[in-house]
PDB file of C-alpha atoms in Angstrom:
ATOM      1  CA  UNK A   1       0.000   0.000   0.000  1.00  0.00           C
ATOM      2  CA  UNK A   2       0.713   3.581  -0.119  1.00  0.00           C
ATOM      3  CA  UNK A   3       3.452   5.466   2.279  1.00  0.00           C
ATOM      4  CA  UNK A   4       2.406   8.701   3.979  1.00  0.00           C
ATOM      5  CA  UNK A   5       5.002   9.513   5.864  1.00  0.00           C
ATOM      6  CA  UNK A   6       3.860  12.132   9.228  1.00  0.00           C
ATOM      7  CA  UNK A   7       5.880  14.248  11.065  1.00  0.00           C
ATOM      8  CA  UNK A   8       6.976  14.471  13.399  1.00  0.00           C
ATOM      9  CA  UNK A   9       5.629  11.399  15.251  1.00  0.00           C
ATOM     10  CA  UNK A  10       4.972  13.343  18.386  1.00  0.00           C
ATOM     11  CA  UNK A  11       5.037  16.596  19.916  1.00  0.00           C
ATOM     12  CA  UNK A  12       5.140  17.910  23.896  1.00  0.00           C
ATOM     13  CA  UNK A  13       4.161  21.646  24.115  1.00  0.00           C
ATOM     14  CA  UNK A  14       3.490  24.788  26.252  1.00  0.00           C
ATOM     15  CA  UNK A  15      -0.451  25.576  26.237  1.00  0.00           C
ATOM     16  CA  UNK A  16      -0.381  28.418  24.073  1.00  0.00           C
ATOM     17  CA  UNK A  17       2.441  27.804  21.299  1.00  0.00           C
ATOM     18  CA  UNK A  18       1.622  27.149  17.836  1.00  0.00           C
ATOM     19  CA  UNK A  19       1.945  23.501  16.442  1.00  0.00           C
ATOM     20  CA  UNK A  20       3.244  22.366  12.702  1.00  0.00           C
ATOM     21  CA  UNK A  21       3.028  18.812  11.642  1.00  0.00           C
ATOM     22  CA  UNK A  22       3.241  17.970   8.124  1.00  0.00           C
ATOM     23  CA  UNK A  23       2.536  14.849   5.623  1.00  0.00           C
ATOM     24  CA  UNK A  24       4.077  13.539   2.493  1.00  0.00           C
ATOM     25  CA  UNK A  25       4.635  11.055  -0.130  1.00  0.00           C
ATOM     26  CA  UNK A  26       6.385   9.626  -3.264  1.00  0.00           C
ATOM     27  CA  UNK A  27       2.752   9.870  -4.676  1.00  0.00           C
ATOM     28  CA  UNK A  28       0.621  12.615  -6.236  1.00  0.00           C
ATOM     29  CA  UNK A  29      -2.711  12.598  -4.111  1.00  0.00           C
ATOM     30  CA  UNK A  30      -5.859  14.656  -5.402  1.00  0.00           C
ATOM     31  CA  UNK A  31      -7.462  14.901  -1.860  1.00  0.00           C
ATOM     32  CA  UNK A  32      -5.983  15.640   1.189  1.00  0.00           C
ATOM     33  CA  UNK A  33      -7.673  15.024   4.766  1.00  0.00           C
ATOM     34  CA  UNK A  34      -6.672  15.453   8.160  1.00  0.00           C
ATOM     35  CA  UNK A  35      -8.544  13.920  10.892  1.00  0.00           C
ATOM     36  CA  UNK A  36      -8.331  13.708  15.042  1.00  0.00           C
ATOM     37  CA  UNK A  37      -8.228  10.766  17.068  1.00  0.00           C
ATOM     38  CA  UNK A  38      -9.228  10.671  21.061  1.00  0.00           C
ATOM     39  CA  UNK A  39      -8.508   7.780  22.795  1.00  0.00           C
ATOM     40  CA  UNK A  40     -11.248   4.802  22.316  1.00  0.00           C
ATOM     41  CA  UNK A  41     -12.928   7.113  19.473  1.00  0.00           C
ATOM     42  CA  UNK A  42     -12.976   7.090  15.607  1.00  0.00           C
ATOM     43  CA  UNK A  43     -11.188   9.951  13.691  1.00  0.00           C
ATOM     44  CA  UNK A  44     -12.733  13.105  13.464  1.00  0.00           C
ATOM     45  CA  UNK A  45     -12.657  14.934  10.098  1.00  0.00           C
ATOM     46  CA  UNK A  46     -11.405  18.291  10.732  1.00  0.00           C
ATOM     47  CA  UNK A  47     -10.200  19.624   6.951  1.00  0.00           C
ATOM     48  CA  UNK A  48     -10.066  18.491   4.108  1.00  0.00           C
ATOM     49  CA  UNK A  49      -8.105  19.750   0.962  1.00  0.00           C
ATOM     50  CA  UNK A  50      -9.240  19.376  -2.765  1.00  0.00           C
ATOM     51  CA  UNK A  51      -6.996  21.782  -5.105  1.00  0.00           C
ATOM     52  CA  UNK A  52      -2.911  22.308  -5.109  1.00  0.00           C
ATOM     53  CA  UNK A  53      -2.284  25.287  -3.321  1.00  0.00           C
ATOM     54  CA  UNK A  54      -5.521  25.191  -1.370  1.00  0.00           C
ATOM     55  CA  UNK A  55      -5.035  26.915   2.193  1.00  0.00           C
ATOM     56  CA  UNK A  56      -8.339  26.060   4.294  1.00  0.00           C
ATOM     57  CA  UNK A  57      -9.194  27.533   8.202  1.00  0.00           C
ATOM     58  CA  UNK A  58     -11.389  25.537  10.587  1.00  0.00           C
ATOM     59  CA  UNK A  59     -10.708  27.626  13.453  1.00  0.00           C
ATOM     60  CA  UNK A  60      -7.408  27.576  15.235  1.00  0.00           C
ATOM     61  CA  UNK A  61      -6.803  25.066  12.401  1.00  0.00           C
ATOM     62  CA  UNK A  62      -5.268  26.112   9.061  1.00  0.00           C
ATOM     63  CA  UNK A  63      -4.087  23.514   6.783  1.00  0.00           C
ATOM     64  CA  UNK A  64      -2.345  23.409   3.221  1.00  0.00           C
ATOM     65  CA  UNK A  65      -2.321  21.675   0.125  1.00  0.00           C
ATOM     66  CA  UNK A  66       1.434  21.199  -1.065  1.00  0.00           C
ATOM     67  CA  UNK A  67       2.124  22.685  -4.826  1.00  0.00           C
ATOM     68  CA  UNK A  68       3.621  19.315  -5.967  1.00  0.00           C
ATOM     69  CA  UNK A  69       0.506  17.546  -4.772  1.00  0.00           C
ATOM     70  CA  UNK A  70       2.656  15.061  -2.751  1.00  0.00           C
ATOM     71  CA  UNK A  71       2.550  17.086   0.543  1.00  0.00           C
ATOM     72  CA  UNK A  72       0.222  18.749   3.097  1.00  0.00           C
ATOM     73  CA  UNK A  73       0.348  20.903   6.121  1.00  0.00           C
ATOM     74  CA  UNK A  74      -1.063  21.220   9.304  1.00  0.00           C
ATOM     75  CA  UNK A  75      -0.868  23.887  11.998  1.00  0.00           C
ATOM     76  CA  UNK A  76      -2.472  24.962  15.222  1.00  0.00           C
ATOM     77  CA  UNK A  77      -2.287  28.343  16.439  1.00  0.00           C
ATOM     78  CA  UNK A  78      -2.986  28.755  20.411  1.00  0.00           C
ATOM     79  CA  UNK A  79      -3.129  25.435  21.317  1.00  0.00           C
ATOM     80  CA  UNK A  80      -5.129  24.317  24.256  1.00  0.00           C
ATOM     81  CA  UNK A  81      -5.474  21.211  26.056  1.00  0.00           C
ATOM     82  CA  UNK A  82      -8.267  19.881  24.211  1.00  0.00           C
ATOM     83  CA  UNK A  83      -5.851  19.789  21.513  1.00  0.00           C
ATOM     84  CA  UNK A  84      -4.588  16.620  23.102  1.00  0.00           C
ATOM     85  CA  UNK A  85      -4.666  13.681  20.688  1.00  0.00           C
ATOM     86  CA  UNK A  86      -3.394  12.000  17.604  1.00  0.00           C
ATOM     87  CA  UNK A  87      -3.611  13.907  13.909  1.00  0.00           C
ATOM     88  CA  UNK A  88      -3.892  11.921  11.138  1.00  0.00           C
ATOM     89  CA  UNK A  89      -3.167  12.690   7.092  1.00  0.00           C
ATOM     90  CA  UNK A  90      -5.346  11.122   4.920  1.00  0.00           C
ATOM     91  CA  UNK A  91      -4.594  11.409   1.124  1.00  0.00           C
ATOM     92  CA  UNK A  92      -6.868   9.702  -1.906  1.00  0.00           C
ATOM     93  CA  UNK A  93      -4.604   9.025  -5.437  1.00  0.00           C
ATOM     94  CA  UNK A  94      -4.592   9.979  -8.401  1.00  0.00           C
ATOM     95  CA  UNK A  95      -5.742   7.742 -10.246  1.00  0.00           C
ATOM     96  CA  UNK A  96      -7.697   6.105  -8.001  1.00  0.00           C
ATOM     97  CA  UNK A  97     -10.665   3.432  -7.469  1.00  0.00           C
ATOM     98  CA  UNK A  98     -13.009   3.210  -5.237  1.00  0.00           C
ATOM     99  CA  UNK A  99     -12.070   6.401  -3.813  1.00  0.00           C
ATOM    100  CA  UNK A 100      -9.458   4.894  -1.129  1.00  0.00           C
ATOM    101  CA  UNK A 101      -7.990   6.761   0.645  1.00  0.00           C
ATOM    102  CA  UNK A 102      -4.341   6.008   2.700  1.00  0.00           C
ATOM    103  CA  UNK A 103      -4.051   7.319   6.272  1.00  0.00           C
ATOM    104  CA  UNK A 104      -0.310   8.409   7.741  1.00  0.00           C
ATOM    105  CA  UNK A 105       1.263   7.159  10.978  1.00  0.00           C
ATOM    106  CA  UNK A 106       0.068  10.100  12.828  1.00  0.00           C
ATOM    107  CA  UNK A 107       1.115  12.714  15.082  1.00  0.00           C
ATOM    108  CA  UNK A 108       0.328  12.585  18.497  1.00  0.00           C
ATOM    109  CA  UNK A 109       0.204  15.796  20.406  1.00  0.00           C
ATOM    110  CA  UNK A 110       0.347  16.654  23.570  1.00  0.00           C
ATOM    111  CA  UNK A 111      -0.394  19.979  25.328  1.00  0.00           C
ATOM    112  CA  UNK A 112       0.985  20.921  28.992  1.00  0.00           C
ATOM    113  CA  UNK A 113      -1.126  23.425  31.058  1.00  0.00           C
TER     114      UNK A 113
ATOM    115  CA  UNK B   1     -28.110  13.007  13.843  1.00  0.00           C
ATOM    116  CA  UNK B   2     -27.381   9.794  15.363  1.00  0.00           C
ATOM    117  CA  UNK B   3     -23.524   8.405  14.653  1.00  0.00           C
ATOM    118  CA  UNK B   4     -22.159   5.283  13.525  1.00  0.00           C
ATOM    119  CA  UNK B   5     -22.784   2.656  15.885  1.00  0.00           C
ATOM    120  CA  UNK B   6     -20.737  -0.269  16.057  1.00  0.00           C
ATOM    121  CA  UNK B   7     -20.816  -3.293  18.578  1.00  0.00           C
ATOM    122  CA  UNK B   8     -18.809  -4.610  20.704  1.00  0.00           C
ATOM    123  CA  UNK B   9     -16.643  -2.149  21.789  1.00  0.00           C
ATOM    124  CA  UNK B  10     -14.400  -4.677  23.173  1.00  0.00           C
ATOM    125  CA  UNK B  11     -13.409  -8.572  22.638  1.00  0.00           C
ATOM    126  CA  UNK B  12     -10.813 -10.653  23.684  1.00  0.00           C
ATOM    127  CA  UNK B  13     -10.542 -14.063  21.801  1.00  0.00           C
ATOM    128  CA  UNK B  14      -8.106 -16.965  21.978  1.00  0.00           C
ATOM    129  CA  UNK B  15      -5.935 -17.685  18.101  1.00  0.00           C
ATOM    130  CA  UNK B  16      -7.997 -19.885  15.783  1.00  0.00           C
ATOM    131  CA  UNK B  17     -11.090 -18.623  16.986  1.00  0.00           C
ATOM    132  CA  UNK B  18     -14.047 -16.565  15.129  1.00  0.00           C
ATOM    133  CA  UNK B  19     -15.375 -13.187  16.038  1.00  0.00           C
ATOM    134  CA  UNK B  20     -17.830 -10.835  14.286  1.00  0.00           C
ATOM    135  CA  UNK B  21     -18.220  -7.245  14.549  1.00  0.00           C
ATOM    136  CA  UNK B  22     -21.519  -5.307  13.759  1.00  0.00           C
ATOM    137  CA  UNK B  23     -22.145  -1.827  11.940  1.00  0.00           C
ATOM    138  CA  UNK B  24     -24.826   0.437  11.391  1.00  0.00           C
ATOM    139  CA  UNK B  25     -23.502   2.968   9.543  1.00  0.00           C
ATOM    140  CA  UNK B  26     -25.187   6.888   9.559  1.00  0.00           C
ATOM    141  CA  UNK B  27     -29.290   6.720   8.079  1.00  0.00           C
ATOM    142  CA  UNK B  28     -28.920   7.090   4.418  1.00  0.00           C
ATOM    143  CA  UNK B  29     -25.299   7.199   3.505  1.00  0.00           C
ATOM    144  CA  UNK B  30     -24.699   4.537   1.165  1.00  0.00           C
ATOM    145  CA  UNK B  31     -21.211   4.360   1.648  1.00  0.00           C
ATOM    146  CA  UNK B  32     -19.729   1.940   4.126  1.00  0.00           C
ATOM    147  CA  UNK B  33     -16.240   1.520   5.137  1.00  0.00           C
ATOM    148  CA  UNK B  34     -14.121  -1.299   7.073  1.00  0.00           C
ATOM    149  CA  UNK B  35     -10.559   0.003   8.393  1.00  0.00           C
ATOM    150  CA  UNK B  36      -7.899  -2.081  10.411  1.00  0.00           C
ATOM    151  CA  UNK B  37      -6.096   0.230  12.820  1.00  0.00           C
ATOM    152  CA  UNK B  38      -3.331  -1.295  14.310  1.00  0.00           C
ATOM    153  CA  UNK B  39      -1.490   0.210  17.573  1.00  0.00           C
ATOM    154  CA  UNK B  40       0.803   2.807  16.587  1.00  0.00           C
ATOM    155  CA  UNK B  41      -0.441   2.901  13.152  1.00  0.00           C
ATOM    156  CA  UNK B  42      -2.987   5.098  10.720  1.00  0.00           C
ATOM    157  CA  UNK B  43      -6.298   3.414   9.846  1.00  0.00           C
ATOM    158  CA  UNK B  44      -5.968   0.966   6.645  1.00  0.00           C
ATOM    159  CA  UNK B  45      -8.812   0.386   4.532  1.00  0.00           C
ATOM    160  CA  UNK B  46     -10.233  -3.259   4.295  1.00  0.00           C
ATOM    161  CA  UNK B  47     -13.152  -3.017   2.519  1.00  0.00           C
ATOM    162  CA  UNK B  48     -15.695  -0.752   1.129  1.00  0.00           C
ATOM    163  CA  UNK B  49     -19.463  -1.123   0.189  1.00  0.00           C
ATOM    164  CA  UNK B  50     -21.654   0.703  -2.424  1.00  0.00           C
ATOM    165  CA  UNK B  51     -25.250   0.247  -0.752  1.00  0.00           C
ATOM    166  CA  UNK B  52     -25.069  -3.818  -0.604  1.00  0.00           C
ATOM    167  CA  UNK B  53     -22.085  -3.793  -3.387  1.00  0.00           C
ATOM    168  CA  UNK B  54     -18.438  -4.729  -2.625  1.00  0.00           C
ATOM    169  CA  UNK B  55     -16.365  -1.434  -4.430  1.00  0.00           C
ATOM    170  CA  UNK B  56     -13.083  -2.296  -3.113  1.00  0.00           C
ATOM    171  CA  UNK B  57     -11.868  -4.905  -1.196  1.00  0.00           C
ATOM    172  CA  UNK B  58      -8.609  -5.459  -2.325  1.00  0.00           C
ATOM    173  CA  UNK B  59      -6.673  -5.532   1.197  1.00  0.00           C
ATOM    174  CA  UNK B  60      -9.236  -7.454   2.852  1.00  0.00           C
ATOM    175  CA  UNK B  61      -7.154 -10.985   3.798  1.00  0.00           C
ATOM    176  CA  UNK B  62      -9.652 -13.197   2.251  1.00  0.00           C
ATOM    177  CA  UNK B  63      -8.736 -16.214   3.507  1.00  0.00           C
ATOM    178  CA  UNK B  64      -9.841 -15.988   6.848  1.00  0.00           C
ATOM    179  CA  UNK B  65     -12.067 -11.924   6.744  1.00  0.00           C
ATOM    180  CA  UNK B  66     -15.072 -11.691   4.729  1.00  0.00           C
ATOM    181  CA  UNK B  67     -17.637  -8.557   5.083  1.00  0.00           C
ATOM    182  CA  UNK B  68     -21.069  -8.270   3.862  1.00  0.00           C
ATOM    183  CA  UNK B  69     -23.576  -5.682   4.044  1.00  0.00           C
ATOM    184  CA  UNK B  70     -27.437  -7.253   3.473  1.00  0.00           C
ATOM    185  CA  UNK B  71     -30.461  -4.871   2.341  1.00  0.00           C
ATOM    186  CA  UNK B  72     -27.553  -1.784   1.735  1.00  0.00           C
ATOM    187  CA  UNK B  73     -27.603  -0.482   5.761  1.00  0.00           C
ATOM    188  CA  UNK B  74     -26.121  -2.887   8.395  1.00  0.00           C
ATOM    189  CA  UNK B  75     -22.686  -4.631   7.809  1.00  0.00           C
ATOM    190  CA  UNK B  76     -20.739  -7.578   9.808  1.00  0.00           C
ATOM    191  CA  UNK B  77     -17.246  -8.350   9.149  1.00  0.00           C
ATOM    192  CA  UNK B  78     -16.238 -11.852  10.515  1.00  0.00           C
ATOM    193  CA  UNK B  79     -12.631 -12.684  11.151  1.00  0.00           C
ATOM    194  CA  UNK B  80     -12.386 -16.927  11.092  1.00  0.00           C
ATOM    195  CA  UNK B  81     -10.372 -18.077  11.968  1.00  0.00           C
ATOM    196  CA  UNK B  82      -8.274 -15.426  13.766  1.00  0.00           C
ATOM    197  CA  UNK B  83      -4.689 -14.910  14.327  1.00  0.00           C
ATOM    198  CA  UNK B  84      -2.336 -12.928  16.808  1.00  0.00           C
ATOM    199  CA  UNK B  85      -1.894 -10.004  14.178  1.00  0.00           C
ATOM    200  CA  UNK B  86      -5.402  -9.723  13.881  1.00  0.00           C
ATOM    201  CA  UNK B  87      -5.187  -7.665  17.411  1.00  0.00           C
ATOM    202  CA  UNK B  88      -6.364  -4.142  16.503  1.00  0.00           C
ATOM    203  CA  UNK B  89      -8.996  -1.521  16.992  1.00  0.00           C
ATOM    204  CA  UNK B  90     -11.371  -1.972  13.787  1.00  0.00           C
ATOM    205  CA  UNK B  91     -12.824   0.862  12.801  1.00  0.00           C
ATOM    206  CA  UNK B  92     -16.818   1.385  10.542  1.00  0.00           C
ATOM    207  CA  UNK B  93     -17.481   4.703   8.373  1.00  0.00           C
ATOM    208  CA  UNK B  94     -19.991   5.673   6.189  1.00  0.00           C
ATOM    209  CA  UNK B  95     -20.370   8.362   3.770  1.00  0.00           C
ATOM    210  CA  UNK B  96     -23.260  10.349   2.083  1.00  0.00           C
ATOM    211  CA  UNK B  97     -21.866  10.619  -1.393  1.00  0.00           C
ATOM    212  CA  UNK B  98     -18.621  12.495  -1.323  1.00  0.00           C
ATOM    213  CA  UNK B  99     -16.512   9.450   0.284  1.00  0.00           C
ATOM    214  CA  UNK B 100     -14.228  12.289   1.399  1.00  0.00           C
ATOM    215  CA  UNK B 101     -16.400  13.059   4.173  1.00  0.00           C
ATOM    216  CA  UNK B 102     -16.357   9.780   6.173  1.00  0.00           C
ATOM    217  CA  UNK B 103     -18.009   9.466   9.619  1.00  0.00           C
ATOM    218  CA  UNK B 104     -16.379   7.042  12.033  1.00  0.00           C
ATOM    219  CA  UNK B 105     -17.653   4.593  14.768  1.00  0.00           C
ATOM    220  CA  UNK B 106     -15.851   4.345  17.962  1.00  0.00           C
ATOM    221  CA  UNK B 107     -14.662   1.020  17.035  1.00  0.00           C
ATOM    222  CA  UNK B 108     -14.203  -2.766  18.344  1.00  0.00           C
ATOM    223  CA  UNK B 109     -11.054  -3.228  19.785  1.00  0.00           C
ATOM    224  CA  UNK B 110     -10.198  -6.911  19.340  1.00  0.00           C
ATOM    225  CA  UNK B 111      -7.403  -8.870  21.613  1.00  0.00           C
ATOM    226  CA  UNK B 112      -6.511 -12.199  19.974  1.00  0.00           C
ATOM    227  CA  UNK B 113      -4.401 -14.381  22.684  1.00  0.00           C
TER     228      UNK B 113
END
């Protein structure tokens, strides 16, 4: 299957501080995702990314779709402890059937009052 | 809107045995995933239904998983028999018609000793 490679794997940081975490791969990807895990819960969709070049807000959250189509970013401005959790990459290929998409390692974050 | 349910949340089974795990995905999305989520590890798609069709199940281990999804809204996946590596969290989604916008279940976490 399909490598997308997350980094970095985890992060410890001040409540506060911005966060960048990024995704990429040897493969051109037409869709980019990026979900949130809790512990004991499905992901959570929080963006998602359809056009190279595409920068997209959901809140605190801003995340990018890389120019070469093989990368994506992730940040978090003012984090706060209900940032706690693990961030997830999803990307869908070009071409592509059955619109599957691959999922990263993840990022796990944690936030320190 | 209710979520996607899925049952058990938990199960602990011994190797060689057989376990199924129940779905039922959000009303009216026709779009049903299965994901494998190993510790440590991003989700990885095993199988994905069309209302009662299979559209892609080419990393479902056939030889001992098999999925089906009667009458287009419930779906089972059955692991028989299973094996140590089988020990994950496995995760349902379902989707309205874009299939980027999955919903996820909490999951079934499944011990195999």
């Amino acid at each position: 299957g399909q490598q997308l490679n997350q980094s970095p794997q985890s992060m410890f940081i001040q409540e506060g501080e911005d966060v960048s975490m990024n995704c990429t791969s040897s493969s051109i990807f037409n869709t980019w995702l990026w979900y949130k895990q809790d512990p004991g819960e499905g992901p959570v969709l929080l963006i998602a990314l359809y056009k190279a070049g595409e920068l997209t807000s959901n809140g605190r959250l801003t995340a990018q779709f890389g120019i070469t189509r093989k990368d994506s970013f992730l940040n978090i401005s003012a984090s706060i402890p209900s940032d706690v959790g693990i961030y997830f990459c999803a990307g869908q290929l070009i071409p592509s059937t059955g619109n599957q998409f691959y999922f990263g390692t993840g990022t796990s974050l944690t936030v320190i009052p | 809107e209710a979520g996607v349910a899925q049952s058990p949340r938990y199960k602990i089974i011994e190797k060689r045995q057989s376990v199924a795990f129940w779905c039922n995905p959000i009303s009216g999305h026709a779009t049903l995933y299965w994901y494998q989520q190993i510790l440590g590890q991003g989700p990885k798609l095993l199988i994905q239904f069309q209302n009662n069709g299979v559209v892609d199940d080419s990393q479902l281990p056939k030889d001992r998983f098999s999925a089906e999804r009667l009458k287009g809204v419930d779906s089972t996946l059955k692991i028989q028999p299973a094996k140590l590596e089988d020990s994950a969290v496995y995760l349902c989604a379902s989707s309205l018609s874009r299939p980027n916008e999955q919903f996820f279940g909490p999951g079934t976490r499944l011990t195999v000793l």
